[in-house]
Amino acid sequence: MDAHDGGCGLRRVAVVGGGIAGSMISKSLQFFAHVTLIDPKEYLEIPYGSLRSMVEPCFAERTLINHSHYFTNGRLITSPAVDITESQVLVADGRHVVFDFLVVATGHHHPTLPTTRTQRLHQYTSENERIRGAKSILIIGGGPTGVELAGEIATEFPDKAITLVHDGPRLLEFIGPKASDKALRWLISKRVNVKLEQTIDLNDVSDGTTSFQSSKGEIIRADCHFVCTGKPVASAWLQKSILKSCLDSHGRLMVDGYLRVKGRHNVFAIGDINDIRESKQGECAKRQAKVAAKNMKMIMVGKESKMESYVPISPTTAMVSLGRKQAIAQFSFTTMSGILPAFIKSRDLFVGKTRKHLGLHPTLLD
């Protein structure tokens, strides 16, 4: 058993998950409490930079950050959590991490992510080689991931024949039809072949597959393919834990207005794992981490009455990048596309901003 308490009478905080939300709250609390960050990986990946890293692997040098570079005053356990009791997190490597406060920030399930930053960089190099070596590319899924990947490839490699297959009646269904239509027209202008209301049976697809049959019987030939459909939230490990009754029908942890798991005074859930109704973009994860950190501090110092309620970002606000020089932005008052929203997001994809929030230089590597 690992009964490490950090000394100095500090409260013990266990953070499970090292994505944007988990990393931000670990950094925020590391000098206020004894924080243990539990993550299967040695690094944080800034997820909104991942698609550009596929077409430009050197971009990943800034999007992949070893936890030790920003989390300098806590303990890192590189192993997945497997269970939770009233006072401990059980880890796959056999350790039991005692906590006074728990933060669950496991996001979505990504089974293929490697343990080390170096291995992840090699993955991006391999994906880039697949793209460069292909004359034709199939993208399955027309949500933000599929549309942004199509935009990155079409911009960087205009000679590639790209087909995007989406099961819905329009792209980017999480935003309004005007923004969706702008994205469709932009992709068509880049010679991307968009097929709506069709699916590809993924059970018949493997890495070497080059011939794909759509639900309408159409044969699509592609040298390589990328699956960009939604991934389930990473909550299967909670199904037998003390938090199993706190999961909704989608496997998300139900939280109150302070981001505490309902019925739990000392357990918070932030990021994609909770049931807050918003677009679940990186900015939302940052805001949730900030509010949860403040609320935890207020409880620790006996000022629970001063906790802050979390206000979700309006579902009408969203931004989708289309390569380096174009983007679509939807706000509550208007929808725009072109260079202006690209200036806000597409040049750097908010990677430099996120690095600064972690106390790192936006462009220079450590």
Short mmCIF file of N, CA and C in Angstrom, two decimals, residues 15-25 47-48 102-110 232-235 238 248 250-256 258-261 268-293 310 312:
data_model
loop_
_atom_site.label_atom_id
_atom_site.label_comp_id
_atom_site.label_asym_id
_atom_site.label_seq_id
_atom_site.Cartn_x
_atom_site.Cartn_y
_atom_site.Cartn_z
N VAL A 15 -5.37 13.09 -8.66
CA VAL A 15 -5.93 13.48 -9.94
C VAL A 15 -5.77 12.31 -10.90
N VAL A 16 -6.87 11.79 -11.41
CA VAL A 16 -6.82 10.65 -12.32
C VAL A 16 -7.08 11.16 -13.74
N GLY A 17 -6.05 11.10 -14.57
CA GLY A 17 -6.16 11.56 -15.95
C GLY A 17 -5.29 12.76 -16.20
N GLY A 18 -4.39 12.65 -17.20
CA GLY A 18 -3.44 13.72 -17.49
C GLY A 18 -3.68 14.40 -18.81
N GLY A 19 -4.96 14.61 -19.16
CA GLY A 19 -5.27 15.42 -20.33
C GLY A 19 -5.25 16.89 -19.95
N ILE A 20 -5.92 17.73 -20.74
CA ILE A 20 -5.91 19.16 -20.47
C ILE A 20 -6.47 19.47 -19.08
N ALA A 21 -7.63 18.93 -18.75
CA ALA A 21 -8.27 19.24 -17.47
C ALA A 21 -7.42 18.74 -16.30
N GLY A 22 -6.98 17.48 -16.36
CA GLY A 22 -6.19 16.92 -15.27
C GLY A 22 -4.86 17.61 -15.10
N SER A 23 -4.22 17.97 -16.19
CA SER A 23 -2.93 18.64 -16.13
C SER A 23 -3.06 20.04 -15.54
N MET A 24 -4.08 20.77 -15.98
CA MET A 24 -4.28 22.14 -15.49
C MET A 24 -4.56 22.17 -14.00
N ILE A 25 -5.39 21.26 -13.51
CA ILE A 25 -5.72 21.29 -12.09
C ILE A 25 -4.55 20.79 -11.25
N PRO A 47 -4.67 18.12 -27.31
CA PRO A 47 -5.39 17.36 -28.33
C PRO A 47 -5.74 18.15 -29.57
N TYR A 48 -5.95 19.47 -29.43
CA TYR A 48 -6.35 20.24 -30.59
C TYR A 48 -5.18 20.55 -31.51
N LEU A 102 -10.44 13.88 -4.50
CA LEU A 102 -10.22 13.14 -5.75
C LEU A 102 -10.76 13.95 -6.91
N VAL A 103 -9.99 13.98 -8.00
CA VAL A 103 -10.43 14.60 -9.25
C VAL A 103 -10.39 13.54 -10.34
N VAL A 104 -11.51 13.27 -10.97
CA VAL A 104 -11.56 12.33 -12.09
C VAL A 104 -11.57 13.16 -13.38
N ALA A 105 -10.57 12.95 -14.22
CA ALA A 105 -10.42 13.73 -15.46
C ALA A 105 -9.89 12.83 -16.57
N THR A 106 -10.52 11.67 -16.73
CA THR A 106 -10.00 10.66 -17.65
C THR A 106 -10.42 10.87 -19.11
N GLY A 107 -11.31 11.83 -19.37
CA GLY A 107 -11.64 12.17 -20.75
C GLY A 107 -12.21 11.01 -21.55
N HIS A 108 -11.76 10.89 -22.80
CA HIS A 108 -12.20 9.82 -23.69
C HIS A 108 -11.18 8.69 -23.73
N HIS A 109 -11.65 7.54 -24.17
CA HIS A 109 -10.83 6.34 -24.21
C HIS A 109 -9.95 6.35 -25.46
N HIS A 110 -8.64 6.30 -25.27
CA HIS A 110 -7.68 6.28 -26.38
C HIS A 110 -6.73 5.09 -26.18
N PRO A 232 -15.73 6.67 -26.96
CA PRO A 232 -16.47 6.65 -25.70
C PRO A 232 -15.68 7.32 -24.58
N VAL A 233 -16.39 7.85 -23.60
CA VAL A 233 -15.69 8.42 -22.45
C VAL A 233 -15.00 7.30 -21.68
N ALA A 234 -13.89 7.63 -21.03
CA ALA A 234 -13.07 6.62 -20.35
C ALA A 234 -13.57 6.39 -18.93
N SER A 235 -14.73 5.76 -18.85
CA SER A 235 -15.34 5.54 -17.54
C SER A 235 -15.64 4.07 -17.24
N LEU A 238 -14.87 2.72 -13.89
CA LEU A 238 -15.66 3.19 -12.76
C LEU A 238 -16.90 2.34 -12.50
N ASP A 248 -24.15 8.50 -15.63
CA ASP A 248 -25.40 8.58 -16.37
C ASP A 248 -25.43 7.49 -17.44
N HIS A 250 -24.81 7.58 -20.46
CA HIS A 250 -23.72 7.69 -21.43
C HIS A 250 -22.35 7.40 -20.80
N GLY A 251 -22.34 7.00 -19.53
CA GLY A 251 -21.09 6.70 -18.86
C GLY A 251 -20.37 7.92 -18.31
N ARG A 252 -21.06 9.06 -18.24
CA ARG A 252 -20.44 10.27 -17.73
C ARG A 252 -20.80 10.48 -16.26
N LEU A 253 -19.88 11.07 -15.52
CA LEU A 253 -20.13 11.34 -14.11
C LEU A 253 -21.03 12.56 -13.97
N MET A 254 -22.08 12.41 -13.22
CA MET A 254 -23.02 13.51 -12.99
C MET A 254 -22.46 14.43 -11.91
N VAL A 255 -22.42 15.72 -12.19
CA VAL A 255 -21.82 16.68 -11.26
C VAL A 255 -22.83 17.76 -10.90
N ASP A 256 -22.56 18.43 -9.76
CA ASP A 256 -23.39 19.56 -9.36
C ASP A 256 -22.81 20.85 -9.95
N TYR A 258 -20.91 22.95 -8.76
CA TYR A 258 -19.53 23.23 -8.35
C TYR A 258 -18.54 22.23 -8.93
N LEU A 259 -19.03 21.35 -9.81
CA LEU A 259 -18.24 20.32 -10.47
C LEU A 259 -17.88 19.16 -9.54
N ARG A 260 -18.59 19.06 -8.42
CA ARG A 260 -18.44 17.89 -7.56
C ARG A 260 -19.36 16.78 -8.05
N VAL A 261 -18.88 15.55 -7.98
CA VAL A 261 -19.73 14.42 -8.32
C VAL A 261 -20.92 14.42 -7.36
N PHE A 268 -14.42 15.46 -7.41
CA PHE A 268 -14.75 16.34 -8.52
C PHE A 268 -14.56 15.58 -9.82
N ALA A 269 -15.30 15.97 -10.84
CA ALA A 269 -15.12 15.40 -12.18
C ALA A 269 -15.08 16.55 -13.17
N ILE A 270 -14.02 16.63 -13.97
CA ILE A 270 -13.85 17.75 -14.89
C ILE A 270 -13.48 17.26 -16.29
N GLY A 271 -13.80 18.08 -17.28
CA GLY A 271 -13.49 17.73 -18.66
C GLY A 271 -14.55 16.85 -19.28
N ASP A 272 -14.15 16.07 -20.27
CA ASP A 272 -15.10 15.28 -21.05
C ASP A 272 -15.81 14.21 -20.24
N ILE A 273 -15.29 13.85 -19.08
CA ILE A 273 -15.86 12.76 -18.30
C ILE A 273 -17.15 13.16 -17.59
N ASN A 274 -17.42 14.45 -17.43
CA ASN A 274 -18.62 14.84 -16.69
C ASN A 274 -19.79 15.14 -17.63
N ASP A 275 -20.96 15.37 -17.03
CA ASP A 275 -22.19 15.52 -17.82
C ASP A 275 -22.58 16.98 -18.06
N ILE A 276 -21.63 17.90 -17.89
CA ILE A 276 -21.91 19.29 -18.20
C ILE A 276 -22.24 19.40 -19.69
N ARG A 277 -23.33 20.08 -20.01
CA ARG A 277 -23.77 20.19 -21.40
C ARG A 277 -23.09 21.39 -22.06
N GLU A 278 -21.97 21.13 -22.71
CA GLU A 278 -21.27 22.12 -23.51
C GLU A 278 -20.46 21.39 -24.56
N SER A 279 -19.74 22.11 -25.39
CA SER A 279 -19.12 21.50 -26.56
C SER A 279 -17.89 20.66 -26.25
N LYS A 280 -17.44 20.65 -25.00
CA LYS A 280 -16.30 19.82 -24.59
C LYS A 280 -15.04 20.11 -25.38
N GLN A 281 -14.79 21.37 -25.64
CA GLN A 281 -13.56 21.77 -26.29
C GLN A 281 -12.49 22.06 -25.23
N GLY A 282 -11.26 22.27 -25.69
CA GLY A 282 -10.16 22.48 -24.77
C GLY A 282 -10.37 23.65 -23.83
N GLU A 283 -10.96 24.73 -24.33
CA GLU A 283 -11.19 25.90 -23.49
C GLU A 283 -12.14 25.56 -22.34
N CYS A 284 -13.10 24.69 -22.60
CA CYS A 284 -14.02 24.27 -21.53
C CYS A 284 -13.27 23.49 -20.46
N ALA A 285 -12.36 22.61 -20.87
CA ALA A 285 -11.58 21.83 -19.91
C ALA A 285 -10.74 22.74 -19.03
N LYS A 286 -10.14 23.77 -19.62
CA LYS A 286 -9.34 24.73 -18.84
C LYS A 286 -10.20 25.46 -17.83
N ARG A 287 -11.38 25.92 -18.25
CA ARG A 287 -12.26 26.67 -17.35
C ARG A 287 -12.75 25.80 -16.22
N GLN A 288 -13.08 24.55 -16.53
CA GLN A 288 -13.54 23.64 -15.48
C GLN A 288 -12.43 23.37 -14.48
N ALA A 289 -11.20 23.18 -14.96
CA ALA A 289 -10.07 22.94 -14.06
C ALA A 289 -9.86 24.13 -13.12
N LYS A 290 -10.00 25.33 -13.66
CA LYS A 290 -9.81 26.53 -12.85
C LYS A 290 -10.86 26.63 -11.75
N VAL A 291 -12.13 26.40 -12.10
CA VAL A 291 -13.21 26.50 -11.13
C VAL A 291 -13.10 25.39 -10.08
N ALA A 292 -12.82 24.17 -10.51
CA ALA A 292 -12.71 23.05 -9.57
C ALA A 292 -11.55 23.26 -8.60
N ALA A 293 -10.42 23.79 -9.10
CA ALA A 293 -9.28 24.06 -8.23
C ALA A 293 -9.64 25.09 -7.18
N TYR A 310 -19.94 26.77 -11.73
CA TYR A 310 -19.42 26.71 -13.09
C TYR A 310 -20.52 27.09 -14.07
N PRO A 312 -21.44 26.96 -17.91
CA PRO A 312 -21.03 26.36 -19.19
C PRO A 312 -20.93 27.39 -20.30
#
